[in-house]
């Protein structure tokens, strides 16, 4: 069963870990947002890709969710002494990743090649694909003007209201052939509980991506990043409000249905939001209410199994209605 998941960084990683344990990880492909990428100290940093790789390698820092466990910070301290920017912290072990990535990219390798090499070296069996091999940079308009994504997210701790999002370079970027072929041959397509605007929205902004997903034979199932009105991680709840919606599982469903009609077949919501299931289904999106907060490995594996079963059920329903249509 080939599963393809669209993912940002930290919010997605717990579910991806569950999926990689609930199924044969070699059948799992993760398409990762690269709109958060930045160049720092002359190095190419790809935070969401690294978060997914480190998590699936069992090397993620459990306290932060980003970076590596057992990290040391000697280089960071020296950078500070030289007066170099230190607002975006790169640990010593993490720096090795950026050195290798930068050197390989400057030697002509693609981001897809490098990500595959890094993941393989760290023992990751799932296939991790950057969404595109061309650069896309997410920018956020705040009351004070436009900011680069990491300037807004990390340097200013996403304290400024997000009034508008832009994906510089997206029109000229394309999903890679590997991304498109994974989507078209998937048995189930999942949207991780990542930020719908600045993680998933970036992937969906690539020309041809929404058409590839809606045209695929497999159902598309999202997991709500909002539980009881609050984001599981990061600023998705505030963004739903400042960008014209409401912070709820229904708000997530309305966002996807309004911007990408026909994209979602199913939405997994927490039991706390079960009362919204009828309104979600009225949008043409099947809803599954379950315990969607992942506190430990057992939660991750259970939720991943439930999402897989829900996708299989939606696929059966699709096949049945296709059969009916053909019979008529
Ligand atoms: N997030 C922070 O809040 N502060 C940091 O200093 C920081 C450094 C960092 C370094 C490497 C990396 O791969 C990720 C890092 N992140 C940091 C996380 C990251 O930038 C964001 O969580 C994502 O871009 C949003 O998905």
mmCIF file of C-alpha atoms and ligand atoms in Angstrom:
data_model
loop_
_atom_site.group_PDB
_atom_site.id
_atom_site.type_symbol
_atom_site.label_atom_id
_atom_site.label_comp_id
_atom_site.label_asym_id
_atom_site.label_seq_id
_atom_site.Cartn_x
_atom_site.Cartn_y
_atom_site.Cartn_z
ATOM 1 C CA UNK A 1 0.000 0.000 0.000
ATOM 2 C CA UNK A 2 1.770 3.171 -1.179
ATOM 3 C CA UNK A 3 1.073 6.128 1.100
ATOM 4 C CA UNK A 4 2.015 9.696 0.248
ATOM 5 C CA UNK A 5 1.942 12.398 2.925
ATOM 6 C CA UNK A 6 2.218 16.173 2.432
ATOM 7 C CA UNK A 7 4.052 17.662 5.385
ATOM 8 C CA UNK A 8 5.594 20.678 7.026
ATOM 9 C CA UNK A 9 8.003 20.201 9.909
ATOM 10 C CA UNK A 10 7.324 19.685 13.589
ATOM 11 C CA UNK A 11 3.501 19.425 13.460
ATOM 12 C CA UNK A 12 3.692 16.656 10.875
ATOM 13 C CA UNK A 13 6.529 14.654 12.320
ATOM 14 C CA UNK A 14 4.643 12.816 15.059
ATOM 15 C CA UNK A 15 2.110 11.440 12.593
ATOM 16 C CA UNK A 16 4.868 10.543 10.121
ATOM 17 C CA UNK A 17 6.649 8.615 12.855
ATOM 18 C CA UNK A 18 3.406 6.766 13.610
ATOM 19 C CA UNK A 19 2.865 6.020 9.917
ATOM 20 C CA UNK A 20 6.416 4.750 9.473
ATOM 21 C CA UNK A 21 5.748 2.277 12.305
ATOM 22 C CA UNK A 22 2.167 1.337 11.362
ATOM 23 C CA UNK A 23 3.185 0.334 7.811
ATOM 24 C CA UNK A 24 6.207 -0.760 5.802
ATOM 25 C CA UNK A 25 8.191 2.529 5.811
ATOM 26 C CA UNK A 26 9.522 1.768 2.316
ATOM 27 C CA UNK A 27 5.942 2.280 1.093
ATOM 28 C CA UNK A 28 5.775 5.761 2.644
ATOM 29 C CA UNK A 29 6.686 8.881 0.634
ATOM 30 C CA UNK A 30 6.735 12.272 2.342
ATOM 31 C CA UNK A 31 6.491 15.454 0.236
ATOM 32 C CA UNK A 32 7.969 18.259 2.309
ATOM 33 C CA UNK A 33 7.524 22.030 2.294
ATOM 34 C CA UNK A 34 10.669 23.936 1.324
ATOM 35 C CA UNK A 35 9.208 27.450 1.569
ATOM 36 C CA UNK A 36 10.874 27.819 5.009
ATOM 37 C CA UNK A 37 14.365 27.319 3.544
ATOM 38 C CA UNK A 38 16.971 29.998 4.138
ATOM 39 C CA UNK A 39 20.597 30.767 3.455
ATOM 40 C CA UNK A 40 22.563 31.436 6.617
ATOM 41 C CA UNK A 41 26.350 31.805 7.129
ATOM 42 C CA UNK A 42 26.619 30.916 3.421
ATOM 43 C CA UNK A 43 24.885 27.583 4.056
ATOM 44 C CA UNK A 44 21.678 26.158 2.596
ATOM 45 C CA UNK A 45 19.295 25.314 5.451
ATOM 46 C CA UNK A 46 16.098 23.365 4.795
ATOM 47 C CA UNK A 47 14.373 23.222 8.198
ATOM 48 C CA UNK A 48 11.234 21.205 7.409
ATOM 49 C CA UNK A 49 13.110 18.616 5.344
ATOM 50 C CA UNK A 50 15.642 18.208 8.152
ATOM 51 C CA UNK A 51 12.949 17.964 10.834
ATOM 52 C CA UNK A 52 11.234 15.140 8.923
ATOM 53 C CA UNK A 53 14.534 13.314 8.223
ATOM 54 C CA UNK A 54 15.801 13.658 11.808
ATOM 55 C CA UNK A 55 12.449 12.533 13.242
ATOM 56 C CA UNK A 56 12.194 9.430 11.053
ATOM 57 C CA UNK A 57 15.853 8.647 11.817
ATOM 58 C CA UNK A 58 15.039 8.758 15.558
ATOM 59 C CA UNK A 59 17.513 11.636 15.978
ATOM 60 C CA UNK A 60 15.172 14.605 16.559
ATOM 61 C CA UNK A 61 15.589 16.807 19.585
ATOM 62 C CA UNK A 62 12.637 15.833 21.826
ATOM 63 C CA UNK A 63 12.541 19.214 23.585
ATOM 64 C CA UNK A 64 12.378 21.515 20.572
ATOM 65 C CA UNK A 65 11.043 19.198 17.839
ATOM 66 C CA UNK A 66 13.641 20.738 15.469
ATOM 67 C CA UNK A 67 17.368 20.061 15.290
ATOM 68 C CA UNK A 68 19.175 17.026 16.681
ATOM 69 C CA UNK A 69 19.160 15.334 20.059
ATOM 70 C CA UNK A 70 22.368 15.470 22.162
ATOM 71 C CA UNK A 71 23.299 18.671 20.332
ATOM 72 C CA UNK A 72 26.214 20.938 21.331
ATOM 73 C CA UNK A 73 26.494 24.653 20.521
ATOM 74 C CA UNK A 74 30.212 25.525 20.258
ATOM 75 C CA UNK A 75 29.967 26.851 16.679
ATOM 76 C CA UNK A 76 26.902 28.907 17.635
ATOM 77 C CA UNK A 77 28.850 30.487 20.496
ATOM 78 C CA UNK A 78 31.812 31.288 18.242
ATOM 79 C CA UNK A 79 29.480 32.796 15.626
ATOM 80 C CA UNK A 80 28.180 35.079 18.395
ATOM 81 C CA UNK A 81 31.736 36.149 19.284
ATOM 82 C CA UNK A 82 32.329 37.070 15.631
ATOM 83 C CA UNK A 83 29.157 39.153 15.598
ATOM 84 C CA UNK A 84 27.471 36.824 13.065
ATOM 85 C CA UNK A 85 23.669 36.455 13.284
ATOM 86 C CA UNK A 86 22.627 34.021 16.035
ATOM 87 C CA UNK A 87 18.830 34.449 16.029
ATOM 88 C CA UNK A 88 18.489 31.187 14.080
ATOM 89 C CA UNK A 89 20.407 28.619 16.084
ATOM 90 C CA UNK A 90 22.382 25.959 14.264
ATOM 91 C CA UNK A 91 23.839 23.264 16.516
ATOM 92 C CA UNK A 92 27.216 21.633 15.851
ATOM 93 C CA UNK A 93 25.779 18.330 14.627
ATOM 94 C CA UNK A 94 23.072 20.071 12.596
ATOM 95 C CA UNK A 95 25.766 22.219 10.932
ATOM 96 C CA UNK A 96 27.236 19.067 9.384
ATOM 97 C CA UNK A 97 23.942 18.534 7.530
ATOM 98 C CA UNK A 98 24.011 22.062 6.107
ATOM 99 C CA UNK A 99 27.692 21.761 5.142
ATOM 100 C CA UNK A 100 27.050 18.534 3.229
ATOM 101 C CA UNK A 101 23.849 19.895 1.627
ATOM 102 C CA UNK A 102 25.526 23.133 0.543
ATOM 103 C CA UNK A 103 28.580 21.413 -0.852
ATOM 104 C CA UNK A 104 26.506 18.865 -2.807
ATOM 105 C CA UNK A 105 24.152 21.568 -4.169
ATOM 106 C CA UNK A 106 27.096 23.743 -5.253
ATOM 107 C CA UNK A 107 28.545 20.672 -6.965
ATOM 108 C CA UNK A 108 25.379 20.416 -9.070
ATOM 109 C CA UNK A 109 23.226 17.923 -7.138
ATOM 110 C CA UNK A 110 19.506 18.669 -6.794
ATOM 111 C CA UNK A 111 17.714 19.140 -3.444
ATOM 112 C CA UNK A 112 15.948 15.811 -4.195
ATOM 113 C CA UNK A 113 19.315 14.023 -4.627
ATOM 114 C CA UNK A 114 20.797 15.529 -1.476
ATOM 115 C CA UNK A 115 17.734 14.828 0.665
ATOM 116 C CA UNK A 116 17.783 11.189 -0.471
ATOM 117 C CA UNK A 117 21.479 10.894 0.365
ATOM 118 C CA UNK A 118 21.126 12.489 3.807
ATOM 119 C CA UNK A 119 18.079 10.363 4.660
ATOM 120 C CA UNK A 120 19.774 7.178 3.510
ATOM 121 C CA UNK A 121 22.934 7.957 5.484
ATOM 122 C CA UNK A 122 20.820 8.376 8.620
ATOM 123 C CA UNK A 123 18.972 5.091 8.052
ATOM 124 C CA UNK A 124 15.576 6.540 7.047
ATOM 125 C CA UNK A 125 13.661 3.977 5.019
ATOM 126 C CA UNK A 126 10.730 6.185 3.965
ATOM 127 C CA UNK A 127 11.251 8.286 0.836
ATOM 128 C CA UNK A 128 11.594 11.983 1.688
ATOM 129 C CA UNK A 129 11.047 14.329 -1.257
ATOM 130 C CA UNK A 130 11.411 18.112 -1.189
ATOM 131 C CA UNK A 131 8.292 19.506 -2.893
ATOM 132 C CA UNK A 132 10.363 21.091 -5.688
ATOM 133 C CA UNK A 133 13.961 21.358 -6.854
ATOM 134 C CA UNK A 134 13.444 25.060 -7.557
ATOM 135 C CA UNK A 135 13.560 27.657 -4.763
ATOM 136 C CA UNK A 136 10.314 28.921 -3.238
ATOM 137 C CA UNK A 137 10.394 31.392 -0.347
ATOM 138 C CA UNK A 138 7.403 31.993 1.894
ATOM 139 C CA UNK A 139 6.850 35.600 2.960
ATOM 140 C CA UNK A 140 4.378 36.960 5.463
ATOM 141 C CA UNK A 141 2.730 40.389 5.429
ATOM 142 C CA UNK A 142 2.385 41.792 8.941
ATOM 143 C CA UNK A 143 1.112 45.203 10.097
ATOM 144 C CA UNK A 144 4.766 46.330 9.833
ATOM 145 C CA UNK A 145 5.248 45.060 6.262
ATOM 146 C CA UNK A 146 6.510 41.929 4.489
ATOM 147 C CA UNK A 147 8.890 39.595 6.346
ATOM 148 C CA UNK A 148 10.853 36.525 5.252
ATOM 149 C CA UNK A 149 9.281 33.430 6.793
ATOM 150 C CA UNK A 150 11.999 32.676 9.356
ATOM 151 C CA UNK A 151 12.319 36.352 10.264
ATOM 152 C CA UNK A 152 8.618 36.278 11.139
ATOM 153 C CA UNK A 153 8.504 32.779 12.628
ATOM 154 C CA UNK A 154 11.758 32.542 14.590
ATOM 155 C CA UNK A 155 13.305 36.026 14.935
ATOM 156 C CA UNK A 156 9.967 37.640 15.857
ATOM 157 C CA UNK A 157 8.427 34.456 17.362
ATOM 158 C CA UNK A 158 5.409 34.818 15.017
ATOM 159 C CA UNK A 159 4.128 37.570 17.343
ATOM 160 C CA UNK A 160 2.966 39.827 14.460
ATOM 161 C CA UNK A 161 -0.423 39.106 12.923
ATOM 162 C CA UNK A 162 -0.133 37.374 9.538
ATOM 163 C CA UNK A 163 -2.303 39.404 7.137
ATOM 164 C CA UNK A 164 -1.254 37.846 3.849
ATOM 165 C CA UNK A 165 1.042 35.048 2.661
ATOM 166 C CA UNK A 166 3.104 35.016 -0.514
ATOM 167 C CA UNK A 167 5.232 32.247 -2.021
ATOM 168 C CA UNK A 168 8.047 33.918 -3.949
ATOM 169 C CA UNK A 169 9.226 31.773 -6.858
ATOM 170 C CA UNK A 170 6.230 29.419 -6.747
ATOM 171 C CA UNK A 171 4.976 30.317 -10.242
ATOM 172 C CA UNK A 172 8.317 29.326 -11.747
ATOM 173 C CA UNK A 173 8.737 26.261 -9.564
ATOM 174 C CA UNK A 174 7.214 22.859 -10.310
ATOM 175 C CA UNK A 175 6.654 19.730 -8.246
ATOM 176 C CA UNK A 176 9.427 17.300 -9.205
ATOM 177 C CA UNK A 177 8.685 14.319 -11.464
ATOM 178 C CA UNK A 178 9.183 12.077 -8.429
ATOM 179 C CA UNK A 179 6.583 14.047 -6.473
ATOM 180 C CA UNK A 180 4.067 13.842 -9.319
ATOM 181 C CA UNK A 181 4.632 10.158 -9.928
ATOM 182 C CA UNK A 182 4.341 9.350 -6.181
ATOM 183 C CA UNK A 183 1.011 11.227 -6.079
ATOM 184 C CA UNK A 184 -0.415 9.538 -9.177
ATOM 185 C CA UNK A 185 0.542 6.033 -8.014
ATOM 186 C CA UNK A 186 -0.455 6.420 -4.343
ATOM 187 C CA UNK A 187 -3.094 4.251 -2.685
ATOM 188 C CA UNK A 188 -3.782 6.996 -0.151
ATOM 189 C CA UNK A 189 -2.823 10.673 0.031
ATOM 190 C CA UNK A 190 -2.534 12.335 3.408
ATOM 191 C CA UNK A 191 -2.208 15.889 4.565
ATOM 192 C CA UNK A 192 -0.383 15.917 7.890
ATOM 193 C CA UNK A 193 -1.560 18.106 10.790
ATOM 194 C CA UNK A 194 0.691 20.914 9.558
ATOM 195 C CA UNK A 195 -0.071 24.601 9.173
ATOM 196 C CA UNK A 196 -2.606 24.845 6.280
ATOM 197 C CA UNK A 197 -1.179 28.205 5.130
ATOM 198 C CA UNK A 198 2.614 28.181 5.477
ATOM 199 C CA UNK A 199 3.335 24.437 5.327
ATOM 200 C CA UNK A 200 0.667 22.764 3.191
ATOM 201 C CA UNK A 201 -0.324 25.994 1.370
ATOM 202 C CA UNK A 202 3.231 26.295 0.064
ATOM 203 C CA UNK A 203 3.164 22.797 -1.443
ATOM 204 C CA UNK A 204 -0.293 23.430 -2.947
ATOM 205 C CA UNK A 205 0.933 26.720 -4.463
ATOM 206 C CA UNK A 206 3.179 24.842 -6.902
ATOM 207 C CA UNK A 207 1.647 24.907 -10.384
ATOM 208 C CA UNK A 208 0.009 21.551 -11.135
ATOM 209 C CA UNK A 209 0.065 20.272 -7.565
ATOM 210 C CA UNK A 210 -3.636 20.654 -6.736
ATOM 211 C CA UNK A 211 -4.592 19.183 -10.126
ATOM 212 C CA UNK A 212 -2.268 16.219 -9.484
ATOM 213 C CA UNK A 213 -3.885 15.569 -6.100
ATOM 214 C CA UNK A 214 -7.494 15.988 -7.215
ATOM 215 C CA UNK A 215 -6.830 13.911 -10.332
ATOM 216 C CA UNK A 216 -5.165 11.050 -8.442
ATOM 217 C CA UNK A 217 -7.021 7.781 -8.004
ATOM 218 C CA UNK A 218 -6.384 7.783 -4.249
ATOM 219 C CA UNK A 219 -8.492 9.634 -1.671
ATOM 220 C CA UNK A 220 -7.001 12.677 0.084
ATOM 221 C CA UNK A 221 -7.328 12.635 3.873
ATOM 222 C CA UNK A 222 -6.179 15.515 6.077
ATOM 223 C CA UNK A 223 -5.637 15.486 9.819
ATOM 224 C CA UNK A 224 -6.798 18.678 11.524
ATOM 225 C CA UNK A 225 -3.964 20.685 13.110
ATOM 226 C CA UNK A 226 -6.595 22.410 15.272
ATOM 227 C CA UNK A 227 -8.065 20.671 18.324
ATOM 228 C CA UNK A 228 -10.742 22.378 20.425
ATOM 229 C CA UNK A 229 -9.963 25.684 18.681
ATOM 230 C CA UNK A 230 -6.238 25.586 19.466
ATOM 231 C CA UNK A 231 -3.287 24.722 17.181
ATOM 232 C CA UNK A 232 -1.424 21.538 18.149
ATOM 233 C CA UNK A 233 1.786 23.449 17.354
ATOM 234 C CA UNK A 234 2.641 26.942 16.096
ATOM 235 C CA UNK A 235 0.468 29.839 14.932
ATOM 236 C CA UNK A 236 -2.148 28.042 12.748
ATOM 237 C CA UNK A 237 -5.007 29.029 15.105
ATOM 238 C CA UNK A 238 -4.244 32.754 14.959
ATOM 239 C CA UNK A 239 -3.623 32.575 11.229
ATOM 240 C CA UNK A 240 -7.016 31.009 10.588
ATOM 241 C CA UNK A 241 -8.528 34.072 12.253
ATOM 242 C CA UNK A 242 -6.318 36.841 10.799
ATOM 243 C CA UNK A 243 -6.570 35.346 7.307
ATOM 244 C CA UNK A 244 -10.346 35.398 7.315
ATOM 245 C CA UNK A 245 -11.609 32.164 8.804
ATOM 246 C CA UNK A 246 -12.196 30.665 12.230
ATOM 247 C CA UNK A 247 -9.897 28.649 14.446
ATOM 248 C CA UNK A 248 -11.658 25.290 14.591
ATOM 249 C CA UNK A 249 -11.643 21.932 12.824
ATOM 250 C CA UNK A 250 -14.580 23.255 10.775
ATOM 251 C CA UNK A 251 -12.485 26.346 9.958
ATOM 252 C CA UNK A 252 -9.770 24.013 8.616
ATOM 253 C CA UNK A 253 -12.366 22.162 6.502
ATOM 254 C CA UNK A 254 -13.770 25.466 5.188
ATOM 255 C CA UNK A 255 -10.270 26.703 4.377
ATOM 256 C CA UNK A 256 -9.450 23.626 2.283
ATOM 257 C CA UNK A 257 -12.927 23.436 0.679
ATOM 258 C CA UNK A 258 -12.956 27.176 -0.142
ATOM 259 C CA UNK A 259 -9.441 27.439 -1.596
ATOM 260 C CA UNK A 260 -9.079 23.987 -3.102
ATOM 261 C CA UNK A 261 -12.567 22.726 -4.054
ATOM 262 C CA UNK A 262 -12.759 18.953 -4.314
ATOM 263 C CA UNK A 263 -9.302 18.402 -2.785
ATOM 264 C CA UNK A 264 -10.246 16.776 0.519
ATOM 265 C CA UNK A 265 -12.171 13.508 0.673
ATOM 266 C CA UNK A 266 -11.811 13.170 4.423
ATOM 267 C CA UNK A 267 -10.802 15.109 7.524
ATOM 268 C CA UNK A 268 -9.729 13.508 10.787
ATOM 269 C CA UNK A 269 -10.722 15.639 13.779
ATOM 270 C CA UNK A 270 -10.372 15.208 17.500
ATOM 271 C CA UNK A 271 -13.266 13.883 19.600
ATOM 272 C CA UNK A 272 -13.436 17.350 21.196
ATOM 273 C CA UNK A 273 -14.619 18.613 17.778
ATOM 274 C CA UNK A 274 -17.014 15.755 17.034
ATOM 275 C CA UNK A 275 -20.008 18.138 17.110
ATOM 276 C CA UNK A 276 -18.589 19.857 13.975
ATOM 277 C CA UNK A 277 -18.597 16.619 11.962
ATOM 278 C CA UNK A 278 -22.050 17.221 10.430
ATOM 279 C CA UNK A 279 -21.081 20.714 9.207
ATOM 280 C CA UNK A 280 -17.798 19.338 7.828
ATOM 281 C CA UNK A 281 -19.686 16.600 5.956
ATOM 282 C CA UNK A 282 -22.068 19.233 4.556
ATOM 283 C CA UNK A 283 -18.991 20.606 2.713
ATOM 284 C CA UNK A 284 -18.636 17.231 0.961
ATOM 285 C CA UNK A 285 -15.766 16.109 3.229
ATOM 286 C CA UNK A 286 -16.201 12.906 5.242
ATOM 287 C CA UNK A 287 -15.242 13.392 8.891
ATOM 288 C CA UNK A 288 -13.702 10.913 11.312
ATOM 289 C CA UNK A 289 -13.644 11.901 14.992
ATOM 290 C CA UNK A 290 -11.021 10.179 17.110
ATOM 291 C CA UNK A 291 -8.383 10.989 19.668
ATOM 292 C CA UNK A 292 -6.111 13.145 17.463
ATOM 293 C CA UNK A 293 -3.619 14.420 20.059
ATOM 294 C CA UNK A 294 -0.405 12.346 19.987
ATOM 295 C CA UNK A 295 1.330 12.254 23.370
ATOM 296 C CA UNK A 296 3.458 9.129 22.948
ATOM 297 C CA UNK A 297 4.495 6.433 20.479
ATOM 298 C CA UNK A 298 1.365 4.381 21.190
ATOM 299 C CA UNK A 299 -0.856 7.397 20.282
ATOM 300 C CA UNK A 300 1.157 7.989 17.093
ATOM 301 C CA UNK A 301 0.857 4.387 15.912
ATOM 302 C CA UNK A 302 -2.852 4.194 16.812
ATOM 303 C CA UNK A 303 -3.756 7.454 15.035
ATOM 304 C CA UNK A 304 -1.671 6.491 11.994
ATOM 305 C CA UNK A 305 -3.493 3.138 11.829
ATOM 306 C CA UNK A 306 -6.877 4.884 12.076
ATOM 307 C CA UNK A 307 -5.992 7.377 9.347
ATOM 308 C CA UNK A 308 -4.879 4.515 7.082
ATOM 309 C CA UNK A 309 -8.113 2.598 7.762
ATOM 310 C CA UNK A 310 -10.195 5.750 7.105
ATOM 311 C CA UNK A 311 -8.399 6.301 3.783
ATOM 312 C CA UNK A 312 -9.011 2.656 2.811
ATOM 313 C CA UNK A 313 -12.728 3.057 3.667
ATOM 314 C CA UNK A 314 -12.940 6.234 1.538
ATOM 315 C CA UNK A 315 -11.225 4.442 -1.327
ATOM 316 C CA UNK A 316 -13.731 1.582 -1.121
ATOM 317 C CA UNK A 317 -16.559 4.147 -1.228
ATOM 318 C CA UNK A 318 -14.980 5.821 -4.272
ATOM 319 C CA UNK A 319 -14.568 2.510 -6.093
ATOM 320 C CA UNK A 320 -18.169 1.557 -5.298
ATOM 321 C CA UNK A 321 -19.519 4.852 -6.668
ATOM 322 C CA UNK A 322 -17.260 4.544 -9.715
ATOM 323 C CA UNK A 323 -18.621 1.025 -10.284
ATOM 324 C CA UNK A 324 -22.179 2.292 -9.940
ATOM 325 C CA UNK A 325 -21.516 5.087 -12.392
ATOM 326 C CA UNK A 326 -20.026 2.664 -14.885
ATOM 327 C CA UNK A 327 -22.988 0.322 -14.530
ATOM 328 C CA UNK A 328 -25.520 3.082 -15.305
HETATM 329 N N1 LIG B 1 13.109 27.257 15.415
HETATM 330 C C1 LIG B 1 13.197 28.180 16.391
HETATM 331 O O1 LIG B 1 12.183 28.538 16.990
HETATM 332 N N2 LIG B 1 14.424 28.738 16.725
HETATM 333 C C2 LIG B 1 15.570 28.380 16.104
HETATM 334 O O2 LIG B 1 16.630 28.895 16.424
HETATM 335 C C3 LIG B 1 15.484 27.363 15.085
HETATM 336 C C4 LIG B 1 16.618 26.891 14.440
HETATM 337 C C5 LIG B 1 16.499 25.823 13.533
HETATM 338 C C6 LIG B 1 17.641 25.278 12.946
HETATM 339 C C7 LIG B 1 17.548 24.228 12.059
HETATM 340 C C8 LIG B 1 16.278 23.702 11.736
HETATM 341 O O3 LIG B 1 16.200 22.667 10.880
HETATM 342 C C9 LIG B 1 15.137 24.236 12.303
HETATM 343 C C10 LIG B 1 15.227 25.293 13.215
HETATM 344 N N3 LIG B 1 14.099 25.843 13.827
HETATM 345 C C11 LIG B 1 14.211 26.816 14.780
HETATM 346 C C12 LIG B 1 12.763 25.353 13.505
HETATM 347 C C13 LIG B 1 12.157 25.868 12.225
HETATM 348 O O4 LIG B 1 12.739 26.940 11.635
HETATM 349 C C14 LIG B 1 10.638 26.077 12.238
HETATM 350 O O5 LIG B 1 9.988 25.350 13.222
HETATM 351 C C15 LIG B 1 10.068 25.678 10.907
HETATM 352 O O6 LIG B 1 10.634 26.349 9.829
HETATM 353 C C16 LIG B 1 8.539 25.777 10.855
HETATM 354 O O7 LIG B 1 8.133 24.559 10.377
#
